[in-house]
Amino acid sequence: MPTPLFELRNLTKIYGGGLLGRQASAALDNFSLTFYEEEPKITTIAGESGSGKSTLANLALDFIHPTEGQIVYKGKDLGKMSRTERFNFRREVQAIFQDPFGTYNPFYKVDAVFDTVIGKFKLAHSKQEALKLTWAALEVVGLRPNEILGKYPHQLSGGQRQRIMVARAFLLKPRLIVADEPVSMVDASLQVRILDIFRDLKENYGISFLYITHDLSTAYQISDDIYVLYSGSVMENGNVDDVIQDPHHPYTQLLVSSIPVPDPDIRWEGRTTSSASELTVKAANNGCKFYQRCPHAMDRCTVSPPPAYPVGPSQFAACYLYADTQAAVVAIDRSPVGHVAS
Ligand code: SF4
């Protein structure tokens, strides 16, 4: 039985409500996911603006707290950790963000990024040892240290700056990296390079990734499994090949149909017409959140939210279209690798 490393248990995050009278809305609704010690993986959280994916990233990084649910790292609830346990969590769960430039101080050479982290986490006993660690981390991400160290952030390309952020995270020997839209600001060729580095870190260093993106094509390129979020709820999840090649939920089908294809004979239908405001539109009652945009909507879809139905060996869709084929799964942890949390 594999050992849970990082567990997101039935997380709900609600904003608004309370005494100020603002309408309460769930940015994330009953989300569960587990990473295991022995099985490093890259899990994608996919969705468009307003889907709740960044809320999930912030919860996983302990930047915000869940309204309901639990986040557990190495068997310990994040809210009940000792000082030492929290220090270790901060070291072992790292973040990479969309805009690397915002992370740098323009007045300091990029060396400071490494010096700061080495000092804070006491990773080296001497300057020489610190330099050796920095040098090795830069080489792991395919950068030549002598071309990088001593430079100011503005003297480097966007791709180099983002790779430095990966090297900084690597320096800490993390078990999990939360990467929130990490390649959306670099050009396509560098996207491939950076995603290849993620895969290398998973395969050769046992580092798992929570990869947050709106881009299904990059998700398909590197993920092991995927969760498709819509308005805070999981619409479909499973092995990434199954979900992208054979999507079952009408929302996933819509997203997949909008992926650009390289074949000039096949017309790209364009991106979905979704907007942030559309994405927050809910059914007029407590039913399926996708009701108002769904081409298959039925009366029963307005009654209660659909549970997750198994639609393949490692694939689930929260849609009543699959209700009559198989028994519903109570979604505590719909892990595609079949580990159902008790
Ligand atoms: Fe469409 Fe109903 Fe399925 Fe929701 S539950 S996606 S409204 S068919």
mmCIF file of C-alpha atoms and ligand atoms in Angstrom:
data_model
loop_
_atom_site.group_PDB
_atom_site.id
_atom_site.type_symbol
_atom_site.label_atom_id
_atom_site.label_comp_id
_atom_site.label_asym_id
_atom_site.label_seq_id
_atom_site.Cartn_x
_atom_site.Cartn_y
_atom_site.Cartn_z
ATOM 1 C CA MET A 1 0.000 0.000 0.000
ATOM 2 C CA PRO A 2 1.629 3.281 -1.044
ATOM 3 C CA THR A 3 2.196 5.954 1.577
ATOM 4 C CA PRO A 4 0.328 9.237 1.111
ATOM 5 C CA LEU A 5 2.693 12.177 0.732
ATOM 6 C CA PHE A 6 0.300 15.069 0.200
ATOM 7 C CA GLU A 7 -3.448 14.847 0.609
ATOM 8 C CA LEU A 8 -6.047 17.393 -0.357
ATOM 9 C CA ARG A 9 -9.164 16.089 1.359
ATOM 10 C CA ASN A 10 -12.581 17.357 0.340
ATOM 11 C CA LEU A 11 -11.409 20.948 0.019
ATOM 12 C CA THR A 12 -13.983 23.696 -0.260
ATOM 13 C CA LYS A 13 -13.144 27.386 -0.383
ATOM 14 C CA ILE A 14 -15.987 29.862 -0.088
ATOM 15 C CA TYR A 15 -15.618 33.608 -0.548
ATOM 16 C CA GLY A 16 -18.178 36.215 0.489
ATOM 17 C CA GLY A 17 -21.191 35.728 2.732
ATOM 18 C CA GLY A 18 -21.043 36.646 6.391
ATOM 19 C CA LEU A 19 -22.034 39.922 8.010
ATOM 20 C CA LEU A 20 -21.175 42.143 5.039
ATOM 21 C CA GLY A 21 -23.982 40.568 3.074
ATOM 22 C CA ARG A 22 -21.859 39.677 0.052
ATOM 23 C CA GLN A 23 -23.171 36.660 -1.799
ATOM 24 C CA ALA A 24 -21.177 33.564 -0.877
ATOM 25 C CA SER A 25 -19.639 31.647 -3.765
ATOM 26 C CA ALA A 26 -17.550 28.499 -3.782
ATOM 27 C CA ALA A 27 -14.266 29.068 -5.627
ATOM 28 C CA LEU A 28 -13.534 25.386 -5.031
ATOM 29 C CA ASP A 29 -16.044 22.714 -4.123
ATOM 30 C CA ASN A 30 -15.208 19.399 -2.441
ATOM 31 C CA PHE A 31 -11.907 18.737 -4.212
ATOM 32 C CA SER A 32 -9.757 15.730 -3.302
ATOM 33 C CA LEU A 33 -6.402 14.540 -4.584
ATOM 34 C CA THR A 34 -3.534 12.471 -3.172
ATOM 35 C CA PHE A 35 0.145 12.263 -4.081
ATOM 36 C CA TYR A 36 2.032 9.193 -2.880
ATOM 37 C CA GLU A 37 5.604 8.901 -1.596
ATOM 38 C CA GLU A 38 6.540 6.020 -3.860
ATOM 39 C CA GLU A 39 4.764 7.188 -7.022
ATOM 40 C CA PRO A 40 5.918 10.613 -8.219
ATOM 41 C CA LYS A 41 3.536 11.957 -10.833
ATOM 42 C CA ILE A 42 2.543 15.055 -12.715
ATOM 43 C CA THR A 43 -1.093 15.923 -12.103
ATOM 44 C CA THR A 44 -2.686 18.658 -14.156
ATOM 45 C CA ILE A 45 -5.453 20.876 -12.895
ATOM 46 C CA ALA A 46 -7.000 22.280 -16.056
ATOM 47 C CA GLY A 47 -9.616 24.923 -16.424
ATOM 48 C CA GLU A 48 -10.276 28.374 -17.721
ATOM 49 C CA SER A 49 -10.384 31.653 -15.873
ATOM 50 C CA GLY A 50 -12.695 31.399 -12.871
ATOM 51 C CA SER A 51 -12.528 27.610 -12.677
ATOM 52 C CA GLY A 52 -10.886 27.556 -9.237
ATOM 53 C CA LYS A 53 -7.499 26.248 -10.304
ATOM 54 C CA SER A 54 -5.508 29.123 -8.805
ATOM 55 C CA THR A 55 -7.511 28.867 -5.595
ATOM 56 C CA LEU A 56 -6.437 25.257 -5.471
ATOM 57 C CA ALA A 57 -2.770 26.216 -5.995
ATOM 58 C CA ASN A 58 -2.983 28.771 -3.183
ATOM 59 C CA LEU A 59 -4.572 26.229 -0.848
ATOM 60 C CA ALA A 60 -1.920 23.623 -1.647
ATOM 61 C CA LEU A 61 0.819 26.151 -0.887
ATOM 62 C CA ASP A 62 -0.867 27.137 2.391
ATOM 63 C CA PHE A 63 -1.273 30.743 1.220
ATOM 64 C CA ILE A 64 -4.986 30.563 2.040
ATOM 65 C CA HIS A 65 -6.984 28.213 4.236
ATOM 66 C CA PRO A 66 -9.875 25.986 3.219
ATOM 67 C CA THR A 67 -13.394 26.772 4.408
ATOM 68 C CA GLU A 68 -13.938 23.034 4.718
ATOM 69 C CA GLY A 69 -11.688 20.031 4.274
ATOM 70 C CA GLN A 70 -8.161 19.171 5.240
ATOM 71 C CA ILE A 71 -4.668 19.442 3.776
ATOM 72 C CA VAL A 72 -2.318 16.776 5.076
ATOM 73 C CA TYR A 73 1.423 16.521 4.397
ATOM 74 C CA LYS A 74 3.266 13.384 5.489
ATOM 75 C CA GLY A 75 0.352 12.468 7.748
ATOM 76 C CA LYS A 76 0.158 15.862 9.472
ATOM 77 C CA ASP A 77 -2.635 18.401 9.079
ATOM 78 C CA LEU A 78 -1.122 21.663 7.866
ATOM 79 C CA GLY A 79 -3.010 23.578 10.542
ATOM 80 C CA LYS A 80 -1.559 21.448 13.335
ATOM 81 C CA MET A 81 2.094 21.294 12.349
ATOM 82 C CA SER A 82 4.917 22.058 14.746
ATOM 83 C CA ARG A 83 7.444 24.741 13.818
ATOM 84 C CA THR A 84 9.881 22.141 12.526
ATOM 85 C CA GLU A 85 7.230 20.309 10.523
ATOM 86 C CA ARG A 86 6.083 23.557 8.936
ATOM 87 C CA PHE A 87 9.690 24.485 8.115
ATOM 88 C CA ASN A 88 10.109 21.135 6.374
ATOM 89 C CA PHE A 89 6.816 21.588 4.519
ATOM 90 C CA ARG A 90 7.956 25.003 3.283
ATOM 91 C CA ARG A 91 11.152 23.430 2.019
ATOM 92 C CA GLU A 92 9.691 20.307 0.446
ATOM 93 C CA VAL A 93 6.649 21.860 -1.259
ATOM 94 C CA GLN A 94 7.850 24.501 -3.668
ATOM 95 C CA ALA A 95 6.143 26.887 -6.063
ATOM 96 C CA ILE A 96 6.824 28.113 -9.565
ATOM 97 C CA PHE A 97 4.659 30.962 -10.811
ATOM 98 C CA GLN A 98 3.609 32.346 -14.150
ATOM 99 C CA ASP A 99 5.681 35.508 -14.117
ATOM 100 C CA PRO A 100 9.266 34.823 -13.072
ATOM 101 C CA PHE A 101 10.241 38.466 -13.465
ATOM 102 C CA GLY A 102 8.027 39.425 -10.522
ATOM 103 C CA THR A 103 10.069 37.115 -8.299
ATOM 104 C CA TYR A 104 13.374 38.902 -8.913
ATOM 105 C CA ASN A 105 14.672 42.070 -7.374
ATOM 106 C CA PRO A 106 15.859 44.047 -10.426
ATOM 107 C CA PHE A 107 18.650 45.658 -8.358
ATOM 108 C CA TYR A 108 20.262 42.344 -7.401
ATOM 109 C CA LYS A 109 22.137 39.869 -9.551
ATOM 110 C CA VAL A 110 20.321 36.566 -10.000
ATOM 111 C CA ASP A 111 22.855 34.948 -7.672
ATOM 112 C CA ALA A 112 20.829 36.487 -4.840
ATOM 113 C CA VAL A 113 17.924 34.149 -5.606
ATOM 114 C CA PHE A 114 20.135 31.194 -4.709
ATOM 115 C CA ASP A 115 22.020 32.852 -1.862
ATOM 116 C CA THR A 116 18.766 33.791 -0.146
ATOM 117 C CA VAL A 117 17.298 30.322 -0.281
ATOM 118 C CA ILE A 118 20.561 28.636 0.717
ATOM 119 C CA GLY A 119 20.850 30.974 3.691
ATOM 120 C CA LYS A 120 17.222 30.681 4.778
ATOM 121 C CA PHE A 121 17.200 26.906 4.711
ATOM 122 C CA LYS A 122 20.839 26.505 5.836
ATOM 123 C CA LEU A 123 21.734 24.336 2.876
ATOM 124 C CA ALA A 124 25.479 25.017 2.922
ATOM 125 C CA HIS A 125 28.248 25.525 5.483
ATOM 126 C CA SER A 126 30.485 27.677 3.319
ATOM 127 C CA LYS A 127 30.392 29.991 0.319
ATOM 128 C CA GLN A 128 32.169 27.365 -1.728
ATOM 129 C CA GLU A 129 29.588 24.753 -0.877
ATOM 130 C CA ALA A 130 26.780 27.214 -1.695
ATOM 131 C CA LEU A 131 28.320 27.937 -5.083
ATOM 132 C CA LYS A 132 28.680 24.243 -5.790
ATOM 133 C CA LEU A 133 24.991 23.657 -5.021
ATOM 134 C CA THR A 134 23.938 26.601 -7.172
ATOM 135 C CA TRP A 135 26.120 25.455 -10.036
ATOM 136 C CA ALA A 136 24.681 21.923 -9.899
ATOM 137 C CA ALA A 137 21.074 23.172 -9.780
ATOM 138 C CA LEU A 138 21.599 25.385 -12.821
ATOM 139 C CA GLU A 139 23.082 22.487 -14.756
ATOM 140 C CA VAL A 140 20.102 20.266 -13.912
ATOM 141 C CA VAL A 141 17.820 22.749 -15.694
ATOM 142 C CA GLY A 142 20.136 22.959 -18.698
ATOM 143 C CA LEU A 143 21.687 26.363 -17.989
ATOM 144 C CA ARG A 144 25.405 27.174 -18.135
ATOM 145 C CA PRO A 145 26.235 28.646 -14.721
ATOM 146 C CA ASN A 146 29.023 30.853 -16.058
ATOM 147 C CA GLU A 147 26.544 32.478 -18.469
ATOM 148 C CA ILE A 148 23.948 33.061 -15.753
ATOM 149 C CA LEU A 149 25.679 33.932 -12.497
ATOM 150 C CA GLY A 150 26.710 37.565 -12.152
ATOM 151 C CA LYS A 151 23.892 38.768 -14.420
ATOM 152 C CA TYR A 152 20.945 40.997 -13.558
ATOM 153 C CA PRO A 153 17.409 39.717 -14.269
ATOM 154 C CA HIS A 154 16.872 42.063 -17.209
ATOM 155 C CA GLN A 155 19.992 40.662 -18.906
ATOM 156 C CA LEU A 156 18.365 37.225 -19.194
ATOM 157 C CA SER A 157 15.548 35.930 -21.381
ATOM 158 C CA GLY A 158 12.132 34.998 -20.006
ATOM 159 C CA GLY A 159 12.925 31.324 -20.540
ATOM 160 C CA GLN A 160 16.218 31.632 -18.645
ATOM 161 C CA ARG A 161 14.518 33.438 -15.770
ATOM 162 C CA GLN A 162 11.866 30.745 -15.508
ATOM 163 C CA ARG A 163 14.496 27.984 -15.602
ATOM 164 C CA ILE A 164 16.343 29.738 -12.782
ATOM 165 C CA MET A 165 13.125 29.522 -10.770
ATOM 166 C CA VAL A 166 13.012 25.777 -11.445
ATOM 167 C CA ALA A 167 16.682 25.519 -10.372
ATOM 168 C CA ARG A 168 15.898 27.464 -7.203
ATOM 169 C CA ALA A 169 13.068 25.048 -6.374
ATOM 170 C CA PHE A 170 15.289 22.054 -7.198
ATOM 171 C CA LEU A 171 17.973 23.306 -4.819
ATOM 172 C CA LEU A 172 15.637 22.580 -1.908
ATOM 173 C CA LYS A 173 15.171 18.932 -2.893
ATOM 174 C CA PRO A 174 11.382 19.294 -2.923
ATOM 175 C CA ARG A 175 8.957 16.380 -2.969
ATOM 176 C CA LEU A 176 6.276 18.397 -4.749
ATOM 177 C CA ILE A 177 6.299 21.484 -6.954
ATOM 178 C CA VAL A 178 3.125 23.497 -7.457
ATOM 179 C CA ALA A 179 3.560 25.077 -10.881
ATOM 180 C CA ASP A 180 0.887 27.691 -11.604
ATOM 181 C CA GLU A 181 0.793 28.486 -15.347
ATOM 182 C CA PRO A 182 4.618 28.187 -15.448
ATOM 183 C CA VAL A 183 5.012 28.324 -19.222
ATOM 184 C CA SER A 184 2.236 30.651 -20.299
ATOM 185 C CA MET A 185 4.627 33.611 -20.627
ATOM 186 C CA VAL A 186 7.393 31.913 -22.603
ATOM 187 C CA ASP A 187 7.391 31.067 -26.290
ATOM 188 C CA ALA A 188 6.459 27.650 -27.632
ATOM 189 C CA SER A 189 9.972 26.226 -28.090
ATOM 190 C CA LEU A 190 10.937 27.166 -24.530
ATOM 191 C CA GLN A 191 7.663 25.740 -23.230
ATOM 192 C CA VAL A 192 8.730 22.344 -24.528
ATOM 193 C CA ARG A 193 12.169 22.702 -22.914
ATOM 194 C CA ILE A 194 10.768 23.660 -19.513
ATOM 195 C CA LEU A 195 8.139 20.915 -19.567
ATOM 196 C CA ASP A 196 10.860 18.404 -20.463
ATOM 197 C CA ILE A 197 12.757 19.557 -17.370
ATOM 198 C CA PHE A 198 9.648 18.890 -15.242
ATOM 199 C CA ARG A 199 9.450 15.366 -16.622
ATOM 200 C CA ASP A 200 13.167 14.846 -15.965
ATOM 201 C CA LEU A 201 12.754 16.023 -12.364
ATOM 202 C CA LYS A 202 9.892 13.586 -11.885
ATOM 203 C CA GLU A 203 11.626 10.611 -13.439
ATOM 204 C CA ASN A 204 15.149 11.118 -12.163
ATOM 205 C CA TYR A 205 14.625 12.937 -8.858
ATOM 206 C CA GLY A 206 11.204 11.655 -7.745
ATOM 207 C CA ILE A 207 9.614 15.120 -7.669
ATOM 208 C CA SER A 208 5.837 15.311 -8.167
ATOM 209 C CA PHE A 209 4.113 18.250 -9.804
ATOM 210 C CA LEU A 210 0.744 19.890 -9.398
ATOM 211 C CA TYR A 211 0.620 21.517 -12.803
ATOM 212 C CA ILE A 212 -1.985 24.273 -13.104
ATOM 213 C CA THR A 213 -2.861 25.329 -16.623
ATOM 214 C CA HIS A 214 -5.560 26.500 -19.009
ATOM 215 C CA ASP A 215 -3.695 24.775 -21.855
ATOM 216 C CA LEU A 216 -4.762 21.199 -22.520
ATOM 217 C CA SER A 217 -2.026 20.611 -25.088
ATOM 218 C CA THR A 218 0.789 21.143 -22.574
ATOM 219 C CA ALA A 219 -1.169 19.092 -20.036
ATOM 220 C CA TYR A 220 -1.325 16.257 -22.552
ATOM 221 C CA GLN A 221 2.394 16.600 -23.182
ATOM 222 C CA ILE A 222 3.595 16.046 -19.642
ATOM 223 C CA SER A 223 0.869 14.861 -17.274
ATOM 224 C CA ASP A 224 0.092 11.471 -15.885
ATOM 225 C CA ASP A 225 -3.407 12.418 -14.849
ATOM 226 C CA ILE A 226 -5.716 15.389 -15.137
ATOM 227 C CA TYR A 227 -8.607 17.061 -13.325
ATOM 228 C CA VAL A 228 -10.833 19.315 -15.396
ATOM 229 C CA LEU A 229 -12.361 22.058 -13.254
ATOM 230 C CA TYR A 230 -15.389 24.165 -14.071
ATOM 231 C CA SER A 231 -16.681 26.808 -11.709
ATOM 232 C CA GLY A 232 -14.899 25.178 -8.754
ATOM 233 C CA SER A 233 -16.023 21.594 -9.363
ATOM 234 C CA VAL A 234 -14.338 18.631 -11.014
ATOM 235 C CA MET A 235 -16.130 17.814 -14.257
ATOM 236 C CA GLU A 236 -13.876 14.955 -15.328
ATOM 237 C CA ASN A 237 -10.671 13.328 -14.164
ATOM 238 C CA GLY A 238 -8.490 10.395 -15.016
ATOM 239 C CA ASN A 239 -5.446 9.244 -16.903
ATOM 240 C CA VAL A 240 -4.502 12.120 -19.194
ATOM 241 C CA ASP A 241 -4.437 10.022 -22.375
ATOM 242 C CA ASP A 242 -7.935 8.692 -21.680
ATOM 243 C CA VAL A 243 -9.412 12.077 -20.822
ATOM 244 C CA ILE A 244 -7.924 13.966 -23.779
ATOM 245 C CA GLN A 245 -8.340 11.230 -26.381
ATOM 246 C CA ASP A 246 -11.773 10.125 -25.212
ATOM 247 C CA PRO A 247 -13.403 12.912 -23.203
ATOM 248 C CA HIS A 248 -16.790 12.031 -21.749
ATOM 249 C CA HIS A 249 -17.992 15.151 -19.980
ATOM 250 C CA PRO A 250 -19.591 17.701 -22.334
ATOM 251 C CA TYR A 251 -17.336 20.435 -20.919
ATOM 252 C CA THR A 252 -14.158 18.405 -21.507
ATOM 253 C CA GLN A 253 -15.415 17.635 -25.010
ATOM 254 C CA LEU A 254 -15.827 21.364 -25.598
ATOM 255 C CA LEU A 255 -12.303 22.108 -24.340
ATOM 256 C CA VAL A 256 -10.708 19.307 -26.337
ATOM 257 C CA SER A 257 -12.498 20.389 -29.510
ATOM 258 C CA SER A 258 -10.903 23.819 -29.126
ATOM 259 C CA ILE A 259 -7.298 22.554 -29.014
ATOM 260 C CA PRO A 260 -5.479 23.808 -32.125
ATOM 261 C CA VAL A 261 -4.327 20.993 -34.395
ATOM 262 C CA PRO A 262 -1.180 21.169 -36.553
ATOM 263 C CA ASP A 263 -2.883 19.655 -39.639
ATOM 264 C CA PRO A 264 -3.691 22.548 -42.024
ATOM 265 C CA ASP A 265 -6.485 20.465 -43.571
ATOM 266 C CA ILE A 266 -8.301 20.349 -40.267
ATOM 267 C CA ARG A 267 -9.979 23.598 -39.407
ATOM 268 C CA TRP A 268 -9.423 24.849 -35.890
ATOM 269 C CA GLU A 269 -12.780 25.581 -34.379
ATOM 270 C CA GLY A 270 -11.219 28.187 -32.169
ATOM 271 C CA ARG A 271 -11.140 28.509 -28.429
ATOM 272 C CA THR A 272 -14.288 27.995 -26.451
ATOM 273 C CA THR A 273 -16.462 31.030 -26.166
ATOM 274 C CA SER A 274 -16.167 30.863 -22.406
ATOM 275 C CA SER A 275 -15.552 34.014 -20.475
ATOM 276 C CA ALA A 276 -14.956 34.495 -16.784
ATOM 277 C CA SER A 277 -18.517 35.662 -16.300
ATOM 278 C CA GLU A 278 -19.931 32.716 -18.211
ATOM 279 C CA LEU A 279 -17.840 30.349 -16.198
ATOM 280 C CA THR A 280 -19.422 31.494 -12.976
ATOM 281 C CA VAL A 281 -22.931 31.058 -14.325
ATOM 282 C CA LYS A 282 -24.655 28.359 -12.362
ATOM 283 C CA ALA A 283 -27.794 26.422 -12.957
ATOM 284 C CA ALA A 284 -30.798 28.255 -11.608
ATOM 285 C CA ASN A 285 -30.873 25.782 -8.747
ATOM 286 C CA ASN A 286 -28.501 23.343 -7.108
ATOM 287 C CA GLY A 287 -27.998 21.170 -10.151
ATOM 288 C CA CYS A 288 -25.117 20.755 -12.578
ATOM 289 C CA LYS A 289 -22.987 23.877 -12.902
ATOM 290 C CA PHE A 290 -22.595 23.303 -16.624
ATOM 291 C CA TYR A 291 -26.355 23.115 -17.209
ATOM 292 C CA GLN A 292 -26.793 26.439 -18.992
ATOM 293 C CA ARG A 293 -24.138 25.675 -21.586
ATOM 294 C CA CYS A 294 -24.648 21.969 -21.985
ATOM 295 C CA PRO A 295 -25.998 20.660 -25.284
ATOM 296 C CA HIS A 296 -27.279 17.509 -23.532
ATOM 297 C CA ALA A 297 -28.969 19.151 -20.528
ATOM 298 C CA MET A 298 -31.920 17.246 -19.108
ATOM 299 C CA ASP A 299 -34.515 17.986 -16.445
ATOM 300 C CA ARG A 300 -32.759 15.827 -13.886
ATOM 301 C CA CYS A 301 -29.588 17.941 -14.263
ATOM 302 C CA THR A 302 -31.299 20.802 -12.412
ATOM 303 C CA VAL A 303 -32.148 18.802 -9.305
ATOM 304 C CA SER A 304 -28.788 18.079 -7.681
ATOM 305 C CA PRO A 305 -25.104 18.177 -8.668
ATOM 306 C CA PRO A 306 -24.111 15.034 -10.563
ATOM 307 C CA PRO A 307 -21.729 12.716 -8.689
ATOM 308 C CA ALA A 308 -18.650 11.267 -10.388
ATOM 309 C CA TYR A 309 -19.521 8.264 -12.520
ATOM 310 C CA PRO A 310 -16.845 5.850 -13.703
ATOM 311 C CA VAL A 311 -16.577 6.051 -17.490
ATOM 312 C CA GLY A 312 -13.411 3.997 -17.938
ATOM 313 C CA PRO A 313 -10.888 1.985 -15.917
ATOM 314 C CA SER A 314 -9.335 5.166 -14.551
ATOM 315 C CA GLN A 315 -11.689 7.881 -15.686
ATOM 316 C CA PHE A 316 -14.629 9.646 -14.035
ATOM 317 C CA ALA A 317 -17.168 12.148 -15.307
ATOM 318 C CA ALA A 318 -19.576 14.158 -13.179
ATOM 319 C CA CYS A 319 -22.461 13.951 -15.610
ATOM 320 C CA TYR A 320 -25.879 12.294 -15.560
ATOM 321 C CA LEU A 321 -25.359 11.026 -19.111
ATOM 322 C CA TYR A 322 -23.439 8.159 -17.472
ATOM 323 C CA ALA A 323 -25.761 7.577 -14.531
ATOM 324 C CA ASP A 324 -27.565 4.604 -15.952
ATOM 325 C CA THR A 325 -24.528 2.714 -17.131
ATOM 326 C CA GLN A 326 -22.648 2.249 -13.883
ATOM 327 C CA ALA A 327 -22.977 2.902 -10.188
ATOM 328 C CA ALA A 328 -21.934 6.319 -8.933
ATOM 329 C CA VAL A 329 -18.756 6.754 -6.995
ATOM 330 C CA VAL A 330 -18.859 8.832 -3.876
ATOM 331 C CA ALA A 331 -16.009 11.150 -4.736
ATOM 332 C CA ILE A 332 -13.665 11.201 -1.786
ATOM 333 C CA ASP A 333 -10.512 10.670 -3.805
ATOM 334 C CA ARG A 334 -11.054 9.928 -7.465
ATOM 335 C CA SER A 335 -7.461 9.034 -8.022
ATOM 336 C CA PRO A 336 -6.896 7.603 -11.499
ATOM 337 C CA VAL A 337 -4.362 5.171 -10.094
ATOM 338 C CA GLY A 338 -7.146 3.672 -8.040
ATOM 339 C CA HIS A 339 -6.179 4.676 -4.523
ATOM 340 C CA VAL A 340 -9.427 5.613 -2.868
ATOM 341 C CA ALA A 341 -8.956 7.380 0.410
ATOM 342 C CA SER A 342 -10.868 5.927 3.288
HETATM 343 FE FE1 SF4 B 1 -24.947 18.352 -19.185
HETATM 344 FE FE2 SF4 B 1 -26.579 17.300 -17.401
HETATM 345 FE FE3 SF4 B 1 -24.189 16.231 -17.806
HETATM 346 FE FE4 SF4 B 1 -24.457 18.568 -16.580
HETATM 347 S S1 SF4 B 1 -25.165 16.588 -15.832
HETATM 348 S S2 SF4 B 1 -22.969 18.067 -18.155
HETATM 349 S S3 SF4 B 1 -26.155 19.472 -17.693
HETATM 350 S S4 SF4 B 1 -25.862 16.321 -19.273
#
